[in-house]
CSV table of C-alpha atoms and ligand atoms in Angstrom, one decimal:
chain,number,residue,atom,x,y,z
Z,1256,UNK,CA,0.0,0.6,0.1
Z,1257,UNK,CA,1.4,3.0,-0.9
Z,1258,UNK,CA,1.3,5.2,2.6
Z,1259,UNK,CA,2.7,8.3,1.4
Z,1260,UNK,CA,1.0,11.3,-1.0
Z,1261,UNK,CA,0.9,14.0,-2.2
Z,1262,UNK,CA,-1.5,17.0,0.0
Z,1263,UNK,CA,-4.9,17.4,-1.4
Z,1264,UNK,CA,-3.7,21.5,-1.8
Z,1265,UNK,CA,-1.3,19.7,-4.1
Z,1266,UNK,CA,-3.5,17.3,-5.9
Z,1267,UNK,CA,-5.9,20.3,-5.8
Z,1268,UNK,CA,-3.1,22.5,-7.9
Z,1269,UNK,CA,-2.8,19.9,-10.0
Z,1270,UNK,CA,-5.7,19.1,-10.9
Z,1271,UNK,CA,-6.2,23.3,-12.1
Z,1272,UNK,CA,-3.2,23.0,-13.8
Z,1273,UNK,CA,-1.3,25.1,-11.6
Z,1274,UNK,CA,1.8,23.5,-10.7
Z,1275,UNK,CA,4.7,23.7,-12.5
Z,1276,UNK,CA,5.8,21.2,-15.5
Z,1277,UNK,CA,8.0,19.2,-13.6
Z,1278,UNK,CA,6.1,19.0,-10.3
Z,1279,UNK,CA,2.8,18.0,-12.5
Z,1280,UNK,CA,4.8,15.1,-13.9
Z,1281,UNK,CA,6.4,13.9,-10.7
Z,1282,UNK,CA,2.7,14.3,-9.4
Z,1283,UNK,CA,1.1,12.7,-12.4
Z,1284,UNK,CA,3.4,10.1,-12.1
Z,1285,UNK,CA,1.9,9.6,-8.5
Z,1286,UNK,CA,-1.7,9.4,-9.5
Z,1287,UNK,CA,-1.0,6.7,-12.5
Z,1288,UNK,CA,-0.1,4.3,-9.7
Z,1289,UNK,CA,-2.0,5.0,-6.7
Z,1290,UNK,CA,-6.0,4.8,-7.2
Z,1291,UNK,CA,-6.8,6.4,-4.1
Z,1292,UNK,CA,-5.3,9.5,-5.2
Z,1293,UNK,CA,-6.9,8.7,-8.3
Z,1294,UNK,CA,-10.3,9.1,-6.8
Z,1295,UNK,CA,-10.0,12.1,-4.6
Z,1296,UNK,CA,-8.6,14.3,-8.0
Z,1297,UNK,CA,-11.5,13.0,-10.1
Z,1298,UNK,CA,-13.8,14.3,-7.3
Z,1299,UNK,CA,-11.7,17.5,-7.2
Z,1300,UNK,CA,-12.4,18.1,-11.4
Z,1301,UNK,CA,-15.7,17.7,-11.1
Z,1302,UNK,CA,-15.1,20.0,-8.3
Z,1303,UNK,CA,-13.5,22.5,-10.1
Z,1304,UNK,CA,-16.0,21.6,-13.2
Z,1305,UNK,CA,-18.8,22.8,-11.1
Z,1306,UNK,CA,-16.9,26.2,-10.2
Z,1307,UNK,CA,-15.8,26.9,-13.9
Z,1308,UNK,CA,-18.4,25.3,-16.3
Z,1309,UNK,CA,-21.3,24.2,-14.9
Z,1310,UNK,CA,-22.7,27.7,-13.1
Z,1311,UNK,CA,-22.2,30.1,-16.3
Z,1312,UNK,CA,-25.2,28.4,-18.5
Z,1313,UNK,CA,-27.6,25.8,-17.1
Z,1314,UNK,CA,-29.6,24.6,-20.0
Z,1315,UNK,CA,-28.3,22.7,-23.8
Z,1316,UNK,CA,-31.6,23.9,-25.8
Z,1317,UNK,CA,-30.3,27.3,-26.6
Z,1318,UNK,CA,-30.3,27.9,-30.6
Z,1319,UNK,CA,-26.6,28.9,-31.8
Z,1320,UNK,CA,-27.5,32.0,-31.6
Z,1321,UNK,CA,-26.2,35.4,-29.7
Z,1322,UNK,CA,-25.3,34.2,-26.9
Z,1323,UNK,CA,-23.3,36.9,-24.2
Z,1324,UNK,CA,-20.3,37.6,-26.6
Z,1325,UNK,CA,-20.1,35.3,-29.5
Z,1326,UNK,CA,-22.6,36.4,-31.7
Z,1327,UNK,CA,-24.0,33.5,-34.6
Z,1328,UNK,CA,-21.6,34.3,-37.5
Z,1329,UNK,CA,-18.8,34.2,-35.0
Z,1330,UNK,CA,-19.8,30.3,-34.0
Z,1331,UNK,CA,-20.7,29.8,-37.3
Z,1332,UNK,CA,-16.7,30.8,-38.3
Z,1333,UNK,CA,-15.7,28.6,-35.3
Z,1334,UNK,CA,-18.0,25.4,-36.0
Z,1335,UNK,CA,-16.3,26.1,-40.2
Z,1336,UNK,CA,-12.6,26.0,-38.7
Z,1337,UNK,CA,-13.1,23.2,-35.9
Z,1338,UNK,CA,-14.8,21.1,-38.8
Z,1339,UNK,CA,-12.2,21.6,-41.1
Z,1340,UNK,CA,-9.0,21.7,-39.1
Z,1341,UNK,CA,-6.8,18.6,-38.6
Z,1342,UNK,CA,-6.2,15.9,-35.8
Z,1343,UNK,CA,-2.9,16.5,-33.8
Z,1344,UNK,CA,-1.6,13.5,-33.6
Z,1345,UNK,CA,-1.8,11.7,-30.2
Z,1346,UNK,CA,1.2,12.1,-28.0
Z,1347,UNK,CA,3.1,8.8,-28.1
Z,1348,UNK,CA,3.9,6.7,-24.7
Z,1349,UNK,CA,6.7,3.9,-24.8
Z,1350,UNK,CA,6.9,1.9,-21.2
Z,1351,UNK,CA,10.4,0.0,-21.1
Z,1352,UNK,CA,13.3,2.0,-19.8
Z,1353,UNK,CA,17.0,0.0,-19.6
Z,1354,UNK,CA,19.7,0.2,-16.8
Z,1355,UNK,CA,22.4,-2.1,-16.2
Z,1356,UNK,CA,20.3,-5.3,-16.9
Z,1357,UNK,CA,17.0,-4.3,-15.2
Z,1358,UNK,CA,14.3,-3.1,-16.7
Z,1359,UNK,CA,11.5,-0.8,-16.0
Z,1360,UNK,CA,7.8,0.0,-17.3
Z,1361,UNK,CA,7.1,3.7,-16.9
Z,1362,UNK,CA,3.7,4.5,-15.8
Z,1363,UNK,CA,1.8,6.3,-17.7
Z,1364,UNK,CA,2.4,9.9,-17.6
Z,1365,UNK,CA,6.0,9.3,-17.5
Z,1366,UNK,CA,5.7,6.6,-20.6
Z,1367,UNK,CA,4.3,9.4,-22.2
Z,1368,UNK,CA,7.6,12.0,-21.7
Z,1369,UNK,CA,10.3,8.9,-22.6
Z,1370,UNK,CA,11.7,10.6,-25.2
Z,1371,UNK,CA,12.2,13.3,-22.5
Z,1372,UNK,CA,14.4,10.8,-20.7
Z,1373,UNK,CA,18.0,11.3,-21.8
Z,1374,UNK,CA,20.4,8.5,-21.4
Z,1375,UNK,CA,22.2,8.0,-18.0
Z,1376,UNK,CA,25.2,8.7,-16.2
Z,1377,UNK,CA,27.2,6.9,-13.2
Z,1378,UNK,CA,27.7,9.1,-11.0
Z,1379,UNK,CA,29.2,7.5,-8.1
Z,1380,UNK,CA,29.4,3.5,-7.1
Z,1381,UNK,CA,26.2,2.3,-8.1
Z,1382,UNK,CA,24.1,5.8,-8.1
Z,1383,UNK,CA,22.8,6.3,-12.1
Z,1384,UNK,CA,21.0,9.7,-13.4
Z,1385,UNK,CA,19.3,10.1,-16.2
Z,1386,UNK,CA,18.4,14.0,-16.7
Z,1387,UNK,CA,13.8,13.8,-18.1
Z,1388,UNK,CA,14.0,17.2,-19.4
Z,1389,UNK,CA,11.1,18.9,-18.6
Z,1390,UNK,CA,11.4,22.6,-16.6
Z,1391,UNK,CA,15.0,24.3,-15.6
Z,1392,UNK,CA,17.3,22.3,-17.2
Z,1393,UNK,CA,18.6,19.6,-14.8
Z,1394,UNK,CA,16.0,20.0,-12.1
Z,1395,UNK,CA,14.3,16.5,-12.6
Z,1396,UNK,CA,16.1,13.6,-13.2
Z,1397,UNK,CA,15.5,9.7,-12.6
Z,1398,UNK,CA,17.2,8.0,-10.3
Z,1399,UNK,CA,18.4,4.8,-9.8
Z,1400,UNK,CA,20.0,3.0,-6.9
Z,1401,UNK,CA,21.7,-0.5,-7.3
Z,1402,UNK,CA,20.9,-2.9,-4.4
Z,1403,UNK,CA,23.6,-1.7,-1.8
Z,1404,UNK,CA,24.1,2.7,-2.4
Z,1405,UNK,CA,23.9,5.4,-0.2
Z,1406,UNK,CA,23.5,8.5,-1.7
Z,1407,UNK,CA,25.7,10.9,0.6
Z,1408,UNK,CA,24.2,12.8,3.3
Z,1409,UNK,CA,23.3,16.7,1.3
Z,1410,UNK,CA,21.2,18.8,2.6
Z,1411,UNK,CA,18.1,21.1,0.1
Z,1412,UNK,CA,17.6,24.7,-0.2
Z,1413,UNK,CA,13.8,24.9,-1.5
Z,1414,UNK,CA,11.8,21.9,-2.4
Z,1415,UNK,CA,12.0,18.4,-3.9
Z,1416,UNK,CA,10.0,16.1,-4.5
Z,1417,UNK,CA,10.8,12.4,-4.9
Z,1418,UNK,CA,8.5,9.4,-6.5
Z,1419,UNK,CA,9.1,5.8,-5.6
Z,1420,UNK,CA,8.8,4.5,-10.0
Z,1421,UNK,CA,10.3,0.9,-8.8
Z,1422,UNK,CA,11.9,-0.5,-5.5
Z,1423,UNK,CA,12.7,0.3,-2.3
Z,1424,UNK,CA,14.8,2.8,-0.8
Z,1425,UNK,CA,15.2,4.6,3.1
Z,1426,UNK,CA,16.6,7.8,4.7
Z,1427,UNK,CA,16.5,8.3,8.4
Z,1428,UNK,CA,13.5,8.6,8.8
Z,1429,UNK,CA,11.3,5.8,7.0
Z,1430,UNK,CA,11.4,3.6,4.5
Z,1431,UNK,CA,9.7,4.0,1.0
Z,1432,UNK,CA,8.2,1.8,-1.9
Z,1433,UNK,CA,6.1,1.5,-4.8
Z,1434,UNK,CA,4.4,4.8,-5.8
Z,1435,UNK,CA,5.6,6.9,-1.9
Z,1436,UNK,CA,5.5,10.8,-3.1
Z,1437,UNK,CA,8.5,12.3,-1.0
Z,1438,UNK,CA,8.4,16.1,-0.6
Z,1439,UNK,CA,11.3,18.0,1.2
Z,1440,UNK,CA,10.5,21.1,2.0
Z,1441,UNK,CA,13.9,23.8,2.8
Z,1442,UNK,CA,16.5,22.7,5.6
Z,1443,UNK,CA,16.0,19.4,5.6
Z,1444,UNK,CA,19.8,17.0,5.3
Z,1445,UNK,CA,18.7,13.0,4.5
Z,1446,UNK,CA,20.7,10.3,3.1
Z,1447,UNK,CA,18.6,7.8,0.8
Z,1448,UNK,CA,19.8,4.7,0.7
Z,1449,UNK,CA,19.3,1.3,-0.4
Z,1450,UNK,CA,19.5,-2.1,1.7
Z,1451,UNK,CA,18.6,-5.1,-0.5
Z,1452,UNK,CA,16.7,-4.3,-2.8
Z,1453,UNK,CA,16.9,-1.3,-6.2
Z,1454,UNK,CA,15.3,1.2,-6.5
Z,1455,UNK,CA,14.1,3.6,-9.5
Z,1456,UNK,CA,13.2,7.8,-8.1
Z,1457,UNK,CA,11.5,10.0,-9.8
Z,1458,UNK,CA,12.8,13.9,-8.8
Z,1459,UNK,CA,12.5,16.9,-8.9
Z,1460,UNK,CA,13.6,20.5,-7.2
Z,1461,UNK,CA,13.8,23.9,-7.1
Z,1462,UNK,CA,17.8,24.3,-6.1
Z,1463,UNK,CA,20.8,22.6,-6.4
Z,1464,UNK,CA,21.3,20.3,-3.9
Z,1465,UNK,CA,24.4,20.6,-1.3
Z,1466,UNK,CA,26.2,17.8,0.3
Z,1467,UNK,CA,27.4,17.9,4.1
Z,1468,UNK,CA,29.2,14.8,5.4
Z,1469,UNK,CA,32.4,13.9,5.1
Z,1470,UNK,CA,32.7,13.1,1.3
Z,1471,UNK,CA,31.1,16.1,0.6
Z,1472,UNK,CA,34.1,17.8,-0.2
Z,1473,UNK,CA,35.0,15.3,-3.0
Z,1474,UNK,CA,31.3,15.7,-4.2
Z,1475,UNK,CA,30.2,19.6,-3.8
Z,1476,UNK,CA,32.8,20.2,-6.9
Z,1477,UNK,CA,30.1,17.7,-9.0
Z,1478,UNK,CA,26.9,18.6,-7.5
Z,1479,UNK,CA,26.4,20.7,-10.6
Z,1480,UNK,CA,26.6,18.0,-12.4
Z,1481,UNK,CA,24.8,15.4,-10.2
Z,1482,UNK,CA,21.9,17.0,-10.1
Z,1483,UNK,CA,22.1,19.7,-13.2
Z,1484,UNK,CA,23.6,19.2,-17.0
G,341,UNK,CA,-11.2,0.4,-12.5
G,342,UNK,CA,-13.3,-0.4,-9.6
G,343,UNK,CA,-12.9,3.4,-8.8
G,344,UNK,CA,-15.9,3.4,-11.1
G,345,UNK,CA,-19.2,2.4,-9.6
G,346,UNK,CA,-18.0,5.0,-6.3
G,347,UNK,CA,-17.6,7.4,-8.8
G,348,UNK,CA,-21.2,6.8,-10.1
G,349,UNK,CA,-22.5,7.0,-7.2
G,350,UNK,CA,-21.6,9.9,-6.2
G,351,UNK,CA,-22.9,11.6,-9.2
G,352,UNK,CA,-26.6,10.7,-7.8
G,353,UNK,CA,-25.7,13.9,-5.9
G,354,UNK,CA,-26.3,15.5,-8.8
G,355,UNK,CA,-29.4,17.5,-9.8
G,356,UNK,CA,-31.9,15.9,-11.5
G,357,UNK,CA,-31.9,18.3,-14.3
G,358,UNK,CA,-28.1,18.5,-14.6
G,359,UNK,CA,-28.6,14.6,-15.0
G,360,UNK,CA,-30.5,15.6,-17.9
G,361,UNK,CA,-27.7,17.9,-19.6
G,362,UNK,CA,-25.6,15.6,-18.9
G,363,UNK,CA,-27.1,12.2,-20.3
G,364,UNK,CA,-28.5,15.0,-23.1
G,365,UNK,CA,-23.9,16.0,-23.7
G,366,UNK,CA,-23.0,12.3,-23.4
G,367,UNK,CA,-25.3,11.3,-25.9
G,368,UNK,CA,-24.9,14.1,-28.6
G,369,UNK,CA,-21.1,13.3,-27.8
G,370,UNK,CA,-21.6,9.9,-28.6
G,371,UNK,CA,-23.2,10.9,-32.0
G,372,UNK,CA,-20.2,13.0,-32.7
G,373,UNK,CA,-18.0,9.5,-32.5
G,374,UNK,CA,-20.1,7.4,-34.3
G,375,UNK,CA,-21.1,9.7,-37.2
G,376,UNK,CA,-19.2,13.0,-37.3
G,377,UNK,CA,-22.5,14.2,-36.7
G,378,UNK,CA,-21.4,18.0,-37.0
G,379,UNK,CA,-25.1,18.8,-35.8
G,380,UNK,CA,-24.7,17.1,-32.7
G,381,UNK,CA,-21.4,18.9,-32.7
G,382,UNK,CA,-23.0,22.1,-33.2
G,383,UNK,CA,-25.0,21.8,-30.2
G,384,UNK,CA,-22.5,20.7,-28.1
G,385,UNK,CA,-20.2,23.9,-29.0
G,386,UNK,CA,-23.9,26.2,-28.2
G,387,UNK,CA,-23.8,24.7,-25.0
G,388,UNK,CA,-20.3,24.9,-24.0
G,389,UNK,CA,-18.5,27.6,-25.8
G,390,UNK,CA,-20.2,30.7,-23.9
G,391,UNK,CA,-18.8,28.2,-20.4
G,392,UNK,CA,-16.1,28.1,-21.8
G,393,UNK,CA,-15.2,31.7,-22.9
G,394,UNK,CA,-16.4,32.7,-19.6
G,395,UNK,CA,-13.1,30.5,-17.8
G,396,UNK,CA,-11.1,31.6,-20.8
G,397,UNK,CA,-12.2,35.5,-19.7
G,398,UNK,CA,-11.4,34.6,-15.7
G,399,UNK,CA,-8.6,33.5,-16.6
G,400,UNK,CA,-6.5,34.8,-19.2
G,401,UNK,CA,-8.4,38.5,-18.2
G,402,UNK,CA,-8.0,39.0,-22.8
G,403,UNK,CA,-11.0,38.3,-25.1
G,404,UNK,CA,-8.9,36.9,-27.2
G,405,UNK,CA,-7.4,34.1,-25.3
G,406,UNK,CA,-10.0,33.4,-24.6
G,407,UNK,CA,-11.7,32.4,-27.6
G,408,UNK,CA,-8.6,30.8,-28.5
G,409,UNK,CA,-9.0,28.2,-25.4
G,410,UNK,CA,-12.8,28.1,-26.5
G,411,UNK,CA,-11.0,27.0,-30.0
G,412,UNK,CA,-8.9,24.8,-29.2
G,413,UNK,CA,-10.7,22.7,-26.8
G,414,UNK,CA,-13.5,22.1,-28.7
G,415,UNK,CA,-11.7,21.4,-32.0
G,416,UNK,CA,-10.2,18.6,-29.2
G,417,UNK,CA,-14.2,17.5,-28.4
G,418,UNK,CA,-14.7,17.4,-32.1
G,419,UNK,CA,-11.9,15.1,-32.8
G,420,UNK,CA,-11.5,13.0,-29.7
G,421,UNK,CA,-15.1,12.1,-28.6
G,422,UNK,CA,-14.5,8.9,-29.0
G,423,UNK,CA,-12.3,9.0,-25.9
G,424,UNK,CA,-14.6,10.3,-23.7
G,425,UNK,CA,-16.1,7.6,-21.0
G,426,UNK,CA,-19.4,7.9,-19.6
G,427,UNK,CA,-18.8,5.5,-16.6
G,428,UNK,CA,-15.5,8.1,-15.8
G,429,UNK,CA,-17.4,10.6,-14.7
G,430,UNK,CA,-19.5,13.7,-16.9
G,431,UNK,CA,-19.2,15.1,-19.7
G,432,UNK,CA,-18.7,18.7,-18.7
G,433,UNK,CA,-15.8,17.3,-16.3
G,434,UNK,CA,-13.9,15.9,-19.4
G,435,UNK,CA,-13.9,19.0,-21.2
G,436,UNK,CA,-13.2,20.9,-18.1
G,437,UNK,CA,-10.2,18.5,-18.0
G,438,UNK,CA,-9.4,19.4,-21.8
G,439,UNK,CA,-10.0,23.3,-21.3
G,440,UNK,CA,-6.8,23.4,-18.4
G,441,UNK,CA,-4.7,21.5,-20.8
G,442,UNK,CA,-5.2,24.7,-23.1
G,443,UNK,CA,-5.1,27.0,-20.7
G,444,UNK,CA,-1.5,25.8,-19.5
G,445,UNK,CA,-0.3,25.7,-23.2
G,446,UNK,CA,-1.7,28.9,-23.2
G,447,UNK,CA,-0.3,30.4,-20.4
G,448,UNK,CA,2.9,29.2,-21.0
G,449,UNK,CA,3.2,30.5,-24.8
G,450,UNK,CA,5.2,33.6,-25.1
G,451,UNK,CA,7.8,31.8,-22.7
G,452,UNK,CA,7.8,28.6,-24.8
G,453,UNK,CA,10.6,27.0,-26.2
G,454,UNK,CA,11.4,24.8,-29.0
G,455,UNK,CA,11.1,21.8,-27.6
G,456,UNK,CA,8.9,23.2,-24.2
G,457,UNK,CA,6.6,20.8,-23.0
G,458,UNK,CA,2.7,20.8,-24.0
G,459,UNK,CA,-0.3,19.9,-21.5
G,460,UNK,CA,-0.9,16.9,-24.0
G,461,UNK,CA,2.3,14.9,-22.0
G,462,UNK,CA,1.9,16.4,-18.6
G,463,UNK,CA,-1.6,15.0,-18.0
G,464,UNK,CA,-2.5,12.4,-20.8
G,465,UNK,CA,-6.1,12.6,-21.1
G,466,UNK,CA,-6.2,12.5,-25.2
G,467,UNK,CA,-4.1,9.8,-25.1
G,468,UNK,CA,-5.6,7.3,-27.9
G,469,UNK,CA,-5.6,3.6,-25.7
G,470,UNK,CA,-3.0,1.5,-27.6
G,471,UNK,CA,-1.2,4.5,-28.7
G,472,UNK,CA,1.4,2.2,-26.1
G,473,UNK,CA,2.4,-1.6,-26.4
G,474,UNK,CA,0.5,-4.2,-25.4
G,475,UNK,CA,0.7,-6.3,-22.4
G,476,UNK,CA,2.4,-9.0,-24.4
G,477,UNK,CA,5.5,-6.8,-24.5
G,478,UNK,CA,6.6,-6.8,-21.2
G,479,UNK,CA,8.3,-9.5,-19.2
G,480,UNK,CA,7.7,-10.2,-15.4
G,481,UNK,CA,9.5,-7.3,-13.6
G,482,UNK,CA,11.8,-9.5,-11.6
G,483,UNK,CA,13.2,-11.0,-15.2
G,484,UNK,CA,17.0,-10.3,-14.8
G,485,UNK,CA,18.8,-9.5,-17.8
G,486,UNK,CA,21.1,-12.6,-17.4
G,487,UNK,CA,18.5,-14.3,-17.7
G,488,UNK,CA,17.7,-13.1,-21.2
G,489,UNK,CA,21.6,-13.2,-21.7
G,490,UNK,CA,21.2,-17.2,-21.4
G,491,UNK,CA,18.9,-17.3,-23.9
G,492,UNK,CA,19.0,-14.9,-26.3
G,493,UNK,CA,21.7,-16.4,-28.4
G,494,UNK,CA,19.5,-18.8,-29.6
G,495,UNK,CA,17.1,-16.3,-31.0
G,496,UNK,CA,16.7,-15.6,-34.8
G,497,UNK,CA,19.7,-12.5,-35.6
G,498,UNK,CA,16.6,-10.3,-36.9
G,499,UNK,CA,15.1,-10.7,-33.3
G,500,UNK,CA,18.1,-10.8,-31.5
G,501,UNK,CA,19.5,-7.9,-33.1
G,502,UNK,CA,16.6,-5.8,-32.1
G,503,UNK,CA,16.6,-6.9,-28.6
G,504,UNK,CA,20.3,-6.6,-27.7
G,505,UNK,CA,20.1,-3.0,-28.7
G,506,UNK,CA,16.5,-2.2,-26.6
G,507,UNK,CA,17.7,-4.5,-23.8
G,508,UNK,CA,21.1,-4.5,-23.2
G,509,UNK,CA,22.0,-1.1,-25.4
G,510,UNK,CA,19.2,1.2,-23.5
G,511,UNK,CA,17.8,2.9,-26.9
G,512,UNK,CA,13.9,3.0,-27.1
G,513,UNK,CA,12.1,1.3,-29.9
G,514,UNK,CA,12.0,4.0,-32.1
G,515,UNK,CA,15.9,4.8,-31.8
G,516,UNK,CA,16.9,1.0,-33.1
G,517,UNK,CA,13.6,1.2,-36.1
G,518,UNK,CA,16.1,4.5,-37.0
G,519,UNK,CA,19.4,2.8,-36.4
G,520,UNK,CA,18.3,0.6,-38.7
G,521,UNK,CA,16.5,1.7,-41.2
G,522,UNK,CA,13.4,-0.3,-40.3
G,523,UNK,CA,10.0,0.7,-39.5
G,524,UNK,CA,9.0,1.2,-35.7
G,525,UNK,CA,5.9,-1.8,-36.2
G,526,UNK,CA,8.4,-4.5,-37.5
G,527,UNK,CA,10.8,-3.2,-34.1
G,528,UNK,CA,7.9,-3.4,-32.0
G,529,UNK,CA,6.3,-7.3,-34.0
G,530,UNK,CA,10.5,-8.4,-34.0
G,531,UNK,CA,10.5,-7.3,-29.9
G,532,UNK,CA,7.1,-9.1,-29.2
G,533,UNK,CA,8.1,-12.2,-30.8
G,534,UNK,CA,11.9,-12.4,-29.6
G,535,UNK,CA,9.8,-11.7,-26.0
G,536,UNK,CA,7.2,-14.6,-26.7
G,537,UNK,CA,10.3,-17.2,-27.3
G,538,UNK,CA,12.2,-15.8,-24.5
G,539,UNK,CA,9.4,-16.6,-22.2
G,540,UNK,CA,9.0,-20.2,-23.3
G,541,UNK,CA,12.6,-20.8,-23.2
G,542,UNK,CA,12.9,-19.9,-19.8
G,543,UNK,CA,9.9,-22.0,-18.4
G,544,UNK,CA,10.8,-24.5,-20.3
G,545,UNK,CA,14.0,-24.1,-18.0
G,546,UNK,CA,12.6,-23.5,-14.8
C,1575,ZN,ZN1,-1.6,8.6,-3.7
C-alpha cells in the first residue's frame, strides 16, 4: 500500500493546472500508481468543473444564436474552422526503460514523456542518473540506486519531490516503496540509501543539492554535475 | 478500475436537471464519435462555448485568448469525442480537463521554447488507448537481464539484434527503428516475437 501521498492542496493545484511542469509530471506519475489519489483527483476535477463551467449556463437547448459575447457569425466561423481542422497526432508513449540489465515499466504519464528522458550517467558508485527534459534544465531526473547504494548526506535548499517508481529506499526517517511520494522542504538533511533491493526514483527540485557529509568535499565540485546538466 | 462504481454513485448527488444535461451531452458526444455528426457537435458547441469563454476570460483577462481557448478546446472535443468514457465522469468534467490543458499551454505560450513540454504530455487524457505497447511486450518485472542474456543467443538474428539494442544498449524502439532503418512496427513485432520466444525458453528451463 502506498502510504505517502501528495497533500490535497497539491492535488488541487495539479487538477487545476497550477503546478509547474516538472511537479505536474511527478504528481501525475504518482496518481497513475495510486488508486486513492486517482479517486480524489476525479472528485476535485468535478468540483473545479462545477465552479468553472457548470455554473455559467444551465441549458443545452439554446440554438446557436446570441450568447453573451459570441455572435452567430462568430460561432459559425469557429465551427467551420473546427470541422476543417486536422486532428493533432497523439503523444506517443513508450513504457520501457533499461539500465544495467534491469528493465522498468514506466507508469502512464512518465511513459508519455519517455522521449524526454536522456542517457544514463553513472554518478558515483552504483548511483545513476538520467535527466528528464521538462522544466528548468537539470532539475528533474530519474535516479537509479543499485542494491546497497548510499547517496551522500546532503541538505536541500528549496523543495525536492521524489517518487518511488520501482523498488524501495530509506532515509533516516522512514522507508519508501513503489508509488510513495516524498516532499522535502527547505533545510532538511537526509541520506537516502538502498539495502537489499534496488530503486528507481523520479525526482525534481527547485535548487541544487548541497552536500554536507565528509565525502561532500569530494562531491561538492560534482554536485552541479549531479543534478544539473 | 474499481474506482468507477464509486464515481458513479457520487453522481447521484447531482441535481436532476444537471443529470439530464449530462445525459444529453453524453448522447451528443456519442453521436459525434460514431457518425461525426456536425449537428450534434454544433449543439455541444452552443452549450459549452459560452461556458468555456467565461472560464477563459476569468483565467486570462483577455477576450482574444479566451476565444482561442474555446476554439482549441472544442477542436479537441470534435476530434477526440471517442475518448470520452461515460463511466468515468460527466461530459462537462471531461471537457473541463481538456480546457485545463489548453489553458496550461496558452499560459506558457509566450515563454515557449521549441522543445517545451505540452499539457498533452503531462496529462495524457487524450491519449489513444493503444498508443503504447500491448501487455505481451512486458516480461515479468523481476526477470533479470542475465536470464535473457542466457537465452537470447538462440533467437533468430533479426530478433536478437533488436533485443540487444533495446535491452542491453537501452535504446528506445524509435531509436532502433532509426538506426536499423526499419519501420517502427517491425521493431515492435520483432521485439514481441523475441520476448515470446524468450519466455518460452525461460519457462522450459525453470
Ligand atoms: Zn496517492
